[in-house]
Amino acid sequence: MEVLMAFVIGFLFMAAVYLILSKSILRIIIGTGLLSHGAHLLILTMGGLTNDAPPVLAEGAKNMADPLPQALILTAIVISFGVTAFFLVLAYRAYQELGTDNIDELRGKLKDD
Amino acid sequence: MTNFLLLPIILPFLTAILLMFAPKNIIYQRTLTMIGLIITTGCSLALIQIVHTSGIQVVTFGNWPAPFGISMVADMVAVLLITTSVIITLFTVVYSFKSIGIAREKFFYYPGVLLMLTGVNGAFMTGDIFNLFVFFEVLLMASYLLSVIGGEKKQLRESMKYILVNVVSSALFVITVALLYSVVGTLNMADISVKIAEINQPGIITTIGILFLVVFGLKAAIFPLFFWLPSSYAAPPVPVLALFGALLTKVGVYAIMRTYTLFFVHDIGYTHMILLVLSVLTILAGCIGALSTFNVKNIIIYNIVIAVGVILFGVAQMNDTSMIGAMYYLVHDMLIKAALFFLVGIMIFLTGTENLRKMGGMMRSYPSLAWTYLIAAFGLAGIPPLSGFIGKMLIVKGGFEADHIWSSIWILLSSLVVLLSVIRIFIYGFWGEEKRLVAVEKRQGYWRLYIPATILVAITVFYGVGAEWIMPYMRDAADVLLNPSVYTDAVLKE
């Protein structure tokens, strides 16, 4: 199971790297989204994938899944959510002000430099 | 009173929350920020004394036993860096009163500064690797706000790149923590150190060590990963630039220092040799950059890169002398970089240009500014009575002790390039014929920028002259760094 997940996560990273290296800013942001998905799945996988019960005490099960990676992922998800929201608004503002979404055209010097 | 060590984190955070209730009232913003920062300075100075007299202070949240809860560890390394950060933030805020502009002040500038300080202090003090990630995000999120606040075209463009680089490096940080967790099964830094010592650092841990170097190297701007720094630091206004230059990269340097002295100490021949080579290349890259430009901001920005290289060179030696030197130089560099950015900001304020070729002859109108700048420049280069000397001397001495002769000589040579790059600002800006200055009414209130800058320069002079008095604290810090057992025993004492 872990091997399968490793391949899936590797594919996500590959797609993310490809998108981040492209020219359009929206593709880059989609790439960062895929990158954080890959990272979160990696935490889950690295914590160990077992057939145990969900980590809730009330069920009375003997073996439970590792609760720590789930807490880490929850934290990482909200953080990347906040950063992505900020990044999207920034991309919108930059599009309004600079009139382009092409990273290549953001090189060099601006007129007001 | 066991929670006293949390005050440098909690006080800026609380002040930031209180500031958000009246964003348009500038007097409220300014006074409350000053009150909060002065109290924080007092607390962190007291904390240095407490740690010096009664050893490492530890609090584990919620009374959980040590590896299970989140520990906050105030050792000498952390409290020295926290105190320096708070002092720099205090002066930056005073400097901002005149220079940042009313519009920005009304738009959550001070809460941004204080939240960044919260993140920086938290990152210095935390004893949990995932909590370190969270504090990194706190300070990065605030730094995104500060780099884009005002919304000039240049800022929008550069902060997009800055955010992208940091999003990628944060994802890498999460990945690395996940890999480390799968190997050692714990997140507490002291516990990780013990577990790695038990399994005697197999290859996978060394791999994770290099991944950590990549992650923190992206934050700290070491050689192949510094490309984002010059343009994104040049975009925001000067006080923000001073904060970034003094604090942000140093958090990355601190994280490398911490992980490379606490976790990855069993295969030094490989990991620390890579660190050594990269730090030498970092210095080379910074030197080339500092000589390549006539933009006053960029000259000092490339000097950040050089200093990061020098500090990490000290860390890579792993002996007593150079570790004391690295700690001494780290604190010195934070102070002097903030002071230099302030002074360069005053030059930009007076002339209205960042281009060194358009400045000239300011010695006639502003002699005190010129001499203050000269002292700061000598301090940066490491002229003996001033603050840069002892740190660099110990680092080079440690390099010779570890038989790294050529790279140590390279450090000495880089000092010459540093001196050349900053003295060029002095020669072009202050000597020669008087060129342009902005209109007189626009120059009003110049002393309000000059006073905080001068006091900060005076502090660096004192830091250099009073080395004998400061050295015991640095020795404590180096002791913690070189003996992981001191740290782990303090955290896992139960």
Coordinates of C-alpha atoms in Angstrom, one line a residue:
Chain A
M1 CA 0.0 0.0 0.0
E2 CA 2.8 2.4 0.9
V3 CA 4.6 1.7 -2.4
L4 CA 1.4 2.6 -4.3
M5 CA 1.0 5.8 -2.3
A6 CA 4.7 6.6 -2.9
F7 CA 4.1 6.4 -6.7
V8 CA 1.0 8.5 -6.5
I9 CA 2.8 11.1 -4.4
G10 CA 5.7 11.1 -6.7
F11 CA 3.4 11.7 -9.7
L12 CA 1.8 14.6 -7.8
F13 CA 5.3 16.1 -7.1
M14 CA 6.2 15.7 -10.8
A15 CA 3.1 17.5 -12.0
A16 CA 3.6 20.2 -9.4
V17 CA 7.2 20.8 -10.5
Y18 CA 6.1 20.9 -14.1
L19 CA 3.3 23.4 -13.4
I20 CA 5.5 25.6 -11.2
L21 CA 8.1 25.9 -14.0
S22 CA 5.5 27.2 -16.5
K23 CA 4.9 30.8 -17.4
S24 CA 1.3 31.5 -16.4
I25 CA 0.9 32.6 -12.8
L26 CA -2.4 30.6 -12.4
R27 CA -0.7 27.4 -13.5
I28 CA 2.0 28.1 -10.9
I29 CA -0.6 28.5 -8.2
I30 CA -2.3 25.2 -9.3
G31 CA 1.2 23.7 -9.1
T32 CA 1.6 24.8 -5.5
G33 CA -1.8 23.3 -4.7
L34 CA -0.7 20.0 -6.1
L35 CA 2.6 20.3 -4.2
S36 CA 0.8 20.7 -0.9
H37 CA -1.5 17.8 -1.7
G38 CA 1.6 15.7 -2.3
A39 CA 3.2 16.8 1.0
H40 CA 0.1 16.1 3.0
L41 CA -0.4 12.6 1.5
L42 CA 3.3 12.0 2.2
I43 CA 2.8 12.8 5.9
L44 CA -0.1 10.4 6.0
T45 CA 1.8 7.6 4.3
M46 CA 5.0 8.1 6.4
G47 CA 2.9 7.7 9.6
G48 CA 2.1 4.2 8.4
L49 CA -0.9 2.9 6.6
T50 CA -2.7 0.2 8.6
N51 CA -6.1 -1.3 8.8
D52 CA -6.7 0.0 12.4
A53 CA -9.7 1.8 13.7
P54 CA -9.9 5.6 13.5
P55 CA -8.3 7.3 16.5
V56 CA -11.4 7.8 18.6
L57 CA -11.5 6.3 22.1
A58 CA -15.3 5.8 22.2
E59 CA -15.3 2.8 19.9
G60 CA -13.3 0.6 22.2
A61 CA -11.1 -0.7 19.5
K62 CA -7.7 -2.1 20.5
N63 CA -5.4 -0.9 17.7
M64 CA -5.9 2.6 16.4
A65 CA -4.3 4.5 13.5
D66 CA -1.5 6.9 14.5
P67 CA -3.2 10.1 15.5
L68 CA -0.2 12.4 15.2
P69 CA 0.2 12.6 11.4
Q70 CA -3.5 13.5 11.1
A71 CA -3.0 16.4 13.5
L72 CA 0.1 17.5 11.5
I73 CA -1.8 17.3 8.2
L74 CA -4.7 19.3 9.7
T75 CA -2.3 22.1 10.7
A76 CA -0.5 22.0 7.4
I77 CA -3.8 22.1 5.4
V78 CA -5.1 25.3 7.1
I79 CA -1.7 27.0 6.8
S80 CA -1.4 26.2 3.0
F81 CA -5.0 27.2 2.6
G82 CA -4.2 30.6 4.1
V83 CA -1.1 31.1 2.1
T84 CA -2.9 30.0 -1.1
A85 CA -5.7 32.5 -0.5
F86 CA -3.2 35.3 0.0
F87 CA -1.3 34.2 -3.1
L88 CA -4.5 34.1 -5.3
V89 CA -5.5 37.6 -4.2
L90 CA -1.9 38.8 -4.8
A91 CA -2.0 37.3 -8.3
Y92 CA -5.3 39.1 -8.9
R93 CA -3.9 42.4 -7.7
A94 CA -0.8 42.0 -9.7
Y95 CA -2.9 41.2 -12.8
Q96 CA -4.8 44.4 -12.3
E97 CA -1.8 46.6 -11.7
L98 CA 0.8 45.1 -14.1
G99 CA -1.6 43.9 -16.8
T100 CA 0.0 40.5 -17.4
D101 CA -0.1 37.0 -16.0
N102 CA 3.1 36.0 -17.7
I103 CA 6.0 35.5 -15.4
D104 CA 8.5 36.2 -18.3
E105 CA 7.1 39.7 -18.6
L106 CA 7.8 40.3 -14.9
R107 CA 11.5 40.3 -15.4
G108 CA 13.9 43.2 -15.8
K109 CA 13.1 46.7 -14.7
L110 CA 9.8 48.5 -14.4
K111 CA 9.2 52.0 -15.6
D112 CA 8.9 53.3 -12.0
D113 CA 12.1 51.6 -10.8
Chain B
M1 CA 7.0 32.1 37.1
T2 CA 8.0 29.0 35.1
N3 CA 6.1 30.5 32.2
F4 CA 8.3 33.6 32.2
L5 CA 10.2 32.4 29.2
L6 CA 7.0 32.5 27.1
L7 CA 6.7 36.3 27.5
P8 CA 8.9 37.3 24.5
I9 CA 6.4 35.3 22.3
I10 CA 3.2 36.2 24.0
L11 CA 3.7 39.9 24.5
P12 CA 4.2 40.9 20.8
F13 CA 1.3 38.6 19.9
L14 CA -1.1 40.2 22.4
T15 CA 0.0 43.7 21.4
A16 CA -0.7 42.8 17.8
I17 CA -4.2 41.7 18.6
L18 CA -4.9 44.8 20.6
L19 CA -3.6 46.9 17.7
M20 CA -6.1 45.4 15.3
F21 CA -9.0 47.0 17.1
A22 CA -8.1 50.6 16.1
P23 CA -6.2 50.5 12.9
K24 CA -6.9 54.1 11.9
N25 CA -5.8 55.7 15.1
I26 CA -2.1 56.3 14.6
I27 CA -1.3 57.6 18.0
Y28 CA -2.8 54.5 19.6
Q29 CA -0.9 52.3 17.2
R30 CA 2.5 54.0 17.8
T31 CA 2.2 54.2 21.6
L32 CA 0.9 50.7 22.1
T33 CA 3.6 49.2 19.8
M34 CA 6.3 51.1 21.7
I35 CA 5.0 50.0 25.1
G36 CA 4.7 46.4 24.1
L37 CA 8.2 46.3 22.6
I38 CA 9.8 48.0 25.6
I39 CA 8.3 45.6 28.0
T40 CA 9.3 42.7 25.8
T41 CA 12.9 44.0 25.7
G42 CA 12.9 44.2 29.5
C43 CA 11.6 40.6 29.8
S44 CA 14.1 39.2 27.3
L45 CA 17.0 40.9 29.0
A46 CA 15.8 39.5 32.3
L47 CA 15.6 36.1 30.6
I48 CA 19.2 36.2 29.6
Q49 CA 20.2 36.7 33.2
I50 CA 17.9 33.9 34.4
V51 CA 19.3 31.5 31.8
H52 CA 22.9 32.6 32.7
T53 CA 22.5 32.0 36.4
S54 CA 20.1 29.0 36.6
G55 CA 20.6 27.1 33.3
I56 CA 18.3 26.2 30.5
Q57 CA 14.6 26.9 31.1
V58 CA 12.0 24.5 29.7
V59 CA 8.2 24.6 29.6
T60 CA 6.2 21.8 28.2
F61 CA 2.7 22.9 27.4
G62 CA -0.2 21.4 29.3
N63 CA 2.0 19.6 31.9
W64 CA 2.5 16.7 29.5
P65 CA 5.8 14.9 30.0
A66 CA 8.5 16.1 27.7
P67 CA 8.5 14.1 24.4
F68 CA 4.7 14.1 24.2
G69 CA 3.8 17.8 24.6
I70 CA 5.3 20.8 22.8
S71 CA 8.4 22.0 24.7
M72 CA 9.6 25.6 24.7
V73 CA 13.3 25.7 25.4
A74 CA 15.1 28.9 26.4
D75 CA 18.8 28.1 26.2
M76 CA 21.4 30.8 25.8
V77 CA 21.4 30.6 21.9
A78 CA 17.7 31.2 21.8
V79 CA 17.5 34.0 24.4
L80 CA 20.5 35.9 22.9
L81 CA 18.9 35.8 19.4
I82 CA 15.5 36.7 20.8
T83 CA 16.8 39.7 22.7
T84 CA 18.7 40.9 19.6
S85 CA 15.5 40.5 17.5
V86 CA 13.4 42.5 19.9
I87 CA 15.9 45.3 20.2
I88 CA 16.1 45.6 16.4
T89 CA 12.4 45.6 16.1
L90 CA 12.2 48.3 18.7
F91 CA 14.5 50.6 16.7
T92 CA 12.8 49.7 13.4
V93 CA 9.5 50.8 14.8
V94 CA 11.0 54.2 16.0
Y95 CA 12.6 54.5 12.5
S96 CA 9.2 53.7 10.9
F97 CA 7.5 56.7 12.6
K98 CA 9.1 59.0 10.1
S99 CA 9.8 56.8 7.1
I100 CA 7.0 54.3 6.5
G101 CA 4.2 56.8 5.7
I102 CA 0.7 57.3 7.2
A103 CA -1.1 55.2 4.6
R104 CA 0.9 52.1 5.5
E105 CA 0.6 52.8 9.2
K106 CA -3.2 52.8 8.9
F107 CA -3.2 49.5 7.2
F108 CA -1.9 47.1 9.8
Y109 CA 1.8 47.8 9.4
Y110 CA 2.5 47.6 13.2
P111 CA 0.5 44.4 13.7
G112 CA 2.4 42.9 10.8
V113 CA 5.8 43.8 12.4
L114 CA 4.7 42.4 15.8
L115 CA 3.4 39.2 14.4
M116 CA 6.6 38.7 12.5
L117 CA 8.5 39.2 15.7
T118 CA 6.2 36.6 17.4
G119 CA 7.1 34.1 14.7
V120 CA 10.8 34.9 14.9
N121 CA 10.9 34.6 18.7
G122 CA 8.8 31.4 18.6
A123 CA 11.1 29.9 16.0
F124 CA 14.2 30.6 18.1
M125 CA 12.6 29.2 21.3
T126 CA 10.7 26.1 20.2
G127 CA 11.8 22.6 21.0
D128 CA 9.6 20.8 18.5
I129 CA 10.4 20.4 14.9
F130 CA 6.8 20.7 13.6
N131 CA 6.2 23.7 15.9
L132 CA 9.3 25.2 14.2
F133 CA 7.5 24.8 10.9
V134 CA 4.4 26.5 12.3
F135 CA 6.4 29.5 13.7
F136 CA 8.2 29.7 10.3
E137 CA 4.8 30.1 8.7
V138 CA 3.7 32.7 11.2
L139 CA 6.8 34.8 10.4
L140 CA 6.5 34.2 6.7
M141 CA 2.9 35.1 6.5
A142 CA 3.6 38.4 8.3
S143 CA 6.6 39.0 6.0
Y144 CA 4.3 38.5 2.9
L145 CA 2.1 41.2 4.3
L146 CA 5.1 43.5 5.0
S147 CA 6.7 42.9 1.6
V148 CA 3.5 43.8 -0.3
I149 CA 2.0 46.5 2.0
G150 CA 1.6 49.7 0.0
G151 CA 1.0 47.8 -3.2
E152 CA 3.6 49.5 -5.5
K153 CA 4.1 47.7 -8.8
K154 CA 7.6 46.7 -7.9
Q155 CA 6.4 45.3 -4.5
L156 CA 3.6 43.3 -6.2
R157 CA 6.0 41.8 -8.7
E158 CA 8.7 40.9 -6.3
S159 CA 6.5 39.6 -3.5
M160 CA 4.9 37.1 -5.9
K161 CA 8.3 35.6 -6.5
Y162 CA 9.1 35.7 -2.8
I163 CA 5.9 33.9 -1.8
L164 CA 6.4 31.3 -4.5
V165 CA 9.9 30.4 -3.3
N166 CA 8.7 30.2 0.3
V167 CA 5.6 28.1 -0.5
V168 CA 7.9 25.6 -2.2
S169 CA 10.4 25.6 0.7
S170 CA 7.6 25.2 3.2
A171 CA 6.3 22.2 1.3
L172 CA 9.8 20.8 1.3
F173 CA 10.0 21.4 5.1
V174 CA 6.7 19.4 5.6
I175 CA 8.1 16.6 3.4
T176 CA 11.3 16.5 5.4
V177 CA 9.5 16.4 8.7
A178 CA 7.4 13.6 7.4
L179 CA 10.4 11.6 6.4
L180 CA 12.2 12.3 9.7
Y181 CA 9.0 11.2 11.6
S182 CA 8.8 8.0 9.7
V183 CA 12.4 7.1 10.7
V184 CA 12.6 8.3 14.4
G185 CA 8.9 8.4 15.3
T186 CA 9.0 11.6 17.3
L187 CA 8.9 15.3 16.8
N188 CA 10.5 16.7 20.0
M189 CA 13.9 18.0 19.0
A190 CA 15.7 16.7 22.1
D191 CA 14.0 13.3 21.7
I192 CA 15.0 13.2 18.0
S193 CA 18.6 13.9 19.0
V194 CA 18.6 11.0 21.4
K195 CA 16.9 8.6 18.9
I196 CA 19.4 9.5 16.2
A197 CA 22.3 8.9 18.5
E198 CA 20.8 5.5 19.4
I199 CA 20.6 4.3 15.8
N200 CA 24.0 6.0 15.0
Q201 CA 22.8 8.0 12.0
P202 CA 22.3 5.6 9.1
G203 CA 22.3 6.8 5.5
I204 CA 18.7 7.8 5.5
I205 CA 19.2 10.3 8.4
T206 CA 22.1 11.8 6.5
T207 CA 19.8 12.2 3.5
I208 CA 17.3 13.9 5.7
G209 CA 20.1 16.2 7.0
I210 CA 20.9 17.3 3.5
L211 CA 17.2 17.9 2.8
F212 CA 17.1 20.1 6.0
L213 CA 20.0 22.0 4.6
V214 CA 18.1 22.6 1.4
V215 CA 15.0 23.7 3.3
F216 CA 16.7 26.1 5.7
G217 CA 19.2 27.1 3.0
L218 CA 16.3 28.5 1.0
K219 CA 15.3 30.6 4.0
A220 CA 18.9 31.6 4.9
A221 CA 20.0 32.3 1.3
I222 CA 23.1 30.0 1.0
F223 CA 24.9 29.5 -2.3
P224 CA 22.8 27.8 -4.9
L225 CA 19.6 28.9 -3.2
F226 CA 20.1 32.6 -2.7
F227 CA 18.8 33.8 -6.1
W228 CA 15.5 35.0 -4.8
L229 CA 16.9 37.3 -2.1
P230 CA 18.4 40.4 -3.8
S231 CA 15.4 41.4 -5.9
S232 CA 12.7 40.6 -3.3
Y233 CA 14.5 42.4 -0.5
A234 CA 15.1 45.5 -2.6
A235 CA 11.3 46.0 -3.3
P236 CA 9.8 46.8 0.2
P237 CA 10.5 50.2 1.9
V238 CA 13.6 50.6 4.0
P239 CA 12.3 49.8 7.6
V240 CA 10.8 46.5 6.3
L241 CA 14.0 45.8 4.4
A242 CA 16.0 46.3 7.7
L243 CA 13.7 43.9 9.5
F244 CA 13.9 41.3 6.8
G245 CA 17.7 41.6 6.4
A246 CA 18.3 41.5 10.1
L247 CA 15.9 38.8 11.2
L248 CA 14.5 36.5 8.4
T249 CA 17.7 35.0 6.9
K250 CA 19.1 34.6 10.5
V251 CA 16.2 32.4 11.4
G252 CA 17.2 30.1 8.6
V253 CA 20.9 30.3 9.8
Y254 CA 19.7 29.5 13.4
A255 CA 17.7 26.5 12.2
I256 CA 20.8 25.1 10.3
M257 CA 22.9 25.7 13.4
R258 CA 20.4 23.9 15.6
T259 CA 19.8 20.9 13.4
Y260 CA 23.5 20.5 12.5
T261 CA 24.6 20.6 16.1
L262 CA 21.7 18.7 17.7
F263 CA 20.6 16.0 15.1
F264 CA 23.2 15.3 12.4
V265 CA 26.4 15.1 14.4
H266 CA 27.4 11.5 13.8
D267 CA 28.6 11.7 10.2
I268 CA 30.4 15.1 10.3
G269 CA 32.8 14.2 7.5
Y270 CA 30.0 14.2 5.0
T271 CA 27.3 16.7 6.2
H272 CA 29.6 19.4 7.6
M273 CA 32.0 19.2 4.7
I274 CA 29.1 20.0 2.4
L275 CA 28.1 22.8 4.7
L276 CA 31.7 24.1 4.6
V277 CA 31.9 24.0 0.8
L278 CA 28.5 25.7 0.4
S279 CA 29.4 28.4 2.9
V280 CA 32.6 29.2 1.0
L281 CA 30.7 29.4 -2.3
T282 CA 28.0 31.6 -0.6
I283 CA 30.7 34.1 0.4
L284 CA 32.1 34.0 -3.2
A285 CA 28.6 34.7 -4.6
G286 CA 27.9 37.5 -2.1
C287 CA 31.3 39.1 -2.9
I288 CA 30.6 39.1 -6.6
G289 CA 27.2 40.5 -6.1
A290 CA 28.3 43.3 -3.7
L291 CA 30.9 44.5 -6.1
S292 CA 28.6 44.3 -9.1
T293 CA 26.1 46.9 -8.3
F294 CA 25.9 50.7 -7.7
N295 CA 22.5 50.4 -6.0
V296 CA 23.1 51.2 -2.3
K297 CA 20.4 48.9 -1.1
N298 CA 21.7 46.0 -3.2
I299 CA 25.3 46.4 -1.9
I300 CA 24.1 45.9 1.7
I301 CA 21.7 43.1 0.6
Y302 CA 24.6 41.1 -0.9
N303 CA 26.5 41.7 2.3
I304 CA 23.8 39.7 4.0
V305 CA 24.7 36.7 1.8
I306 CA 28.4 37.1 2.6
A307 CA 27.6 37.2 6.4
V308 CA 25.4 34.0 6.1
G309 CA 28.3 32.3 4.5
V310 CA 30.7 33.4 7.3
I311 CA 28.5 32.3 10.1
L312 CA 27.8 28.9 8.5
F313 CA 31.5 28.4 7.9
G314 CA 31.9 28.8 11.7
V315 CA 29.2 26.3 12.3
A316 CA 30.8 23.8 9.9
Q317 CA 34.1 23.6 11.9
M318 CA 32.3 22.1 15.0
N319 CA 35.0 23.2 17.5
D320 CA 34.7 25.4 20.5
T321 CA 36.5 28.5 19.2
S322 CA 34.6 28.8 15.9
M323 CA 31.2 28.0 17.5
I324 CA 31.7 30.9 20.0
G325 CA 32.8 33.0 17.0
A326 CA 29.7 32.0 15.0
M327 CA 27.4 33.0 17.8
Y328 CA 29.2 36.3 18.4
Y329 CA 29.2 37.0 14.7
L330 CA 25.5 36.1 14.3
V331 CA 24.4 38.7 16.9
H332 CA 26.8 41.3 15.6
D333 CA 25.5 40.8 12.0
M334 CA 21.9 41.2 13.0
L335 CA 22.6 44.5 14.7
I336 CA 25.0 45.9 12.1
K337 CA 22.8 45.0 9.1
A338 CA 19.8 46.8 10.7
A339 CA 22.0 49.8 11.4
L340 CA 23.4 49.9 7.9
F341 CA 20.0 49.6 6.3
F342 CA 18.8 52.5 8.4
L343 CA 21.8 54.6 7.4
V344 CA 21.5 53.8 3.7
G345 CA 17.7 54.5 4.0
I346 CA 18.7 58.0 5.3
M347 CA 20.9 58.5 2.3
I348 CA 18.0 57.5 0.0
F349 CA 15.7 59.9 2.0
L350 CA 18.1 62.8 1.5
T351 CA 19.0 62.3 -2.1
G352 CA 15.9 60.7 -3.5
T353 CA 17.8 58.1 -5.4
E354 CA 19.2 54.7 -4.8
N355 CA 21.9 55.1 -7.4
L356 CA 25.3 55.7 -6.0
R357 CA 26.5 57.4 -9.1
K358 CA 23.9 60.2 -8.6
M359 CA 24.9 60.8 -5.0
G360 CA 28.0 62.8 -3.8
G361 CA 29.4 65.3 -1.4
M362 CA 27.0 64.7 1.4
M363 CA 29.8 65.1 3.9
R364 CA 29.4 68.9 3.7
S365 CA 25.7 69.0 4.6
Y366 CA 25.6 66.0 6.9
P367 CA 29.0 65.3 8.5
S368 CA 27.6 63.4 11.5
L369 CA 25.7 61.0 9.2
A370 CA 29.0 60.4 7.3
W371 CA 31.0 59.6 10.4
T372 CA 28.3 57.3 11.8
Y373 CA 28.2 55.5 8.5
L374 CA 32.0 55.1 8.5
I375 CA 31.9 53.6 12.0
A376 CA 29.1 51.2 10.9
A377 CA 31.1 50.3 7.8
F378 CA 34.2 49.6 9.7
G379 CA 32.2 47.5 12.2
L380 CA 30.8 45.4 9.3
A381 CA 34.3 44.8 7.9
G382 CA 35.7 43.9 11.3
I383 CA 38.2 46.6 12.1
P384 CA 39.6 45.7 15.6
P385 CA 37.8 47.7 18.3
L386 CA 34.5 47.3 16.6
S387 CA 31.9 44.5 16.8
G388 CA 32.8 42.5 13.6
F389 CA 36.3 41.8 14.7
I390 CA 36.1 39.2 17.5
G391 CA 33.5 37.0 15.9
K392 CA 35.4 36.7 12.6
M393 CA 38.7 36.3 14.4
L394 CA 37.4 33.4 16.4
I395 CA 35.8 31.8 13.3
V396 CA 39.0 32.0 11.4
K397 CA 41.0 30.8 14.4
G398 CA 38.6 27.8 14.6
G399 CA 39.1 27.2 10.9
F400 CA 42.8 27.0 11.3
E401 CA 42.4 24.7 14.3
A402 CA 40.3 22.4 12.2
D403 CA 43.0 22.4 9.5
H404 CA 40.8 24.2 6.9
I405 CA 43.7 26.6 6.0
W406 CA 42.6 27.8 2.5
S407 CA 39.0 28.3 3.3
S408 CA 39.9 30.3 6.4
I409 CA 42.2 32.5 4.4
W410 CA 39.3 32.9 2.0
I411 CA 37.2 34.3 4.9
L412 CA 39.9 36.9 5.6
L413 CA 40.0 37.9 2.0
S414 CA 36.3 38.3 1.9
S415 CA 36.5 40.9 4.6
L416 CA 38.5 43.0 2.2
V417 CA 35.8 42.8 -0.4
V418 CA 33.2 43.6 2.3
L419 CA 35.2 46.7 3.3
L420 CA 35.6 47.7 -0.4
S421 CA 31.9 47.4 -1.1
V422 CA 30.8 49.5 1.9
I423 CA 33.6 52.0 1.6
R424 CA 32.5 52.6 -2.0
I425 CA 29.2 53.9 -0.6
F426 CA 31.2 56.2 1.6
I427 CA 33.5 57.5 -1.1
Y428 CA 30.8 58.0 -3.8
G429 CA 28.1 59.2 -1.4
F430 CA 29.9 61.4 1.0
W431 CA 33.1 62.6 -0.7
G432 CA 33.5 64.6 -3.9
E433 CA 31.4 67.4 -5.2
E434 CA 28.0 68.1 -3.7
K435 CA 25.5 66.6 -6.2
R436 CA 21.8 66.4 -5.8
L437 CA 19.7 66.5 -2.6
V438 CA 16.0 66.7 -2.5
A439 CA 14.2 70.0 -1.7
V440 CA 14.7 71.4 1.8
E441 CA 11.1 71.0 3.0
K442 CA 11.2 67.3 2.0
R443 CA 14.3 66.8 4.2
Q444 CA 12.5 68.0 7.3
G445 CA 12.6 65.7 10.3
Y446 CA 15.8 64.0 9.2
W447 CA 17.0 63.7 12.8
R448 CA 14.0 61.4 13.5
L449 CA 15.7 58.8 11.2
Y450 CA 19.2 59.7 12.4
I451 CA 18.7 59.1 16.1
P452 CA 17.5 55.5 16.1
A453 CA 20.2 54.6 13.5
T454 CA 22.9 56.3 15.6
I455 CA 21.8 54.6 18.8
L456 CA 21.9 51.2 17.0
V457 CA 25.4 52.0 15.8
A458 CA 26.4 52.9 19.3
I459 CA 25.0 49.6 20.5
T460 CA 27.2 47.7 18.0
V461 CA 30.2 49.7 19.1
F462 CA 29.5 48.8 22.7
Y463 CA 29.0 45.2 21.6
G464 CA 32.5 45.2 20.1
V465 CA 34.3 47.1 22.9
G466 CA 32.5 45.2 25.7
A467 CA 33.5 41.8 24.3
E468 CA 35.0 40.8 27.6
W469 CA 31.7 41.3 29.3
I470 CA 29.6 39.6 26.6
M471 CA 31.9 36.6 26.1
P472 CA 30.6 34.4 29.1
Y473 CA 27.1 34.5 27.5
M474 CA 28.5 33.4 24.1
R475 CA 30.5 30.7 25.8
D476 CA 27.3 29.4 27.4
A477 CA 25.6 29.4 24.0
A478 CA 28.5 27.5 22.3
D479 CA 28.5 25.0 25.1
V480 CA 24.8 24.2 24.4
L481 CA 25.5 23.9 20.7
L482 CA 28.6 21.6 21.0
N483 CA 27.2 19.3 23.7
P484 CA 23.8 18.0 22.6
S485 CA 23.5 16.2 25.9
V486 CA 23.2 19.5 27.8
Y487 CA 20.2 20.3 25.7
T488 CA 18.6 16.9 25.8
D489 CA 19.1 16.4 29.5
A490 CA 17.4 19.7 30.2
V491 CA 14.4 18.9 28.1
L492 CA 14.0 15.2 29.0
K493 CA 14.9 15.4 32.6
E494 CA 12.0 13.4 34.0

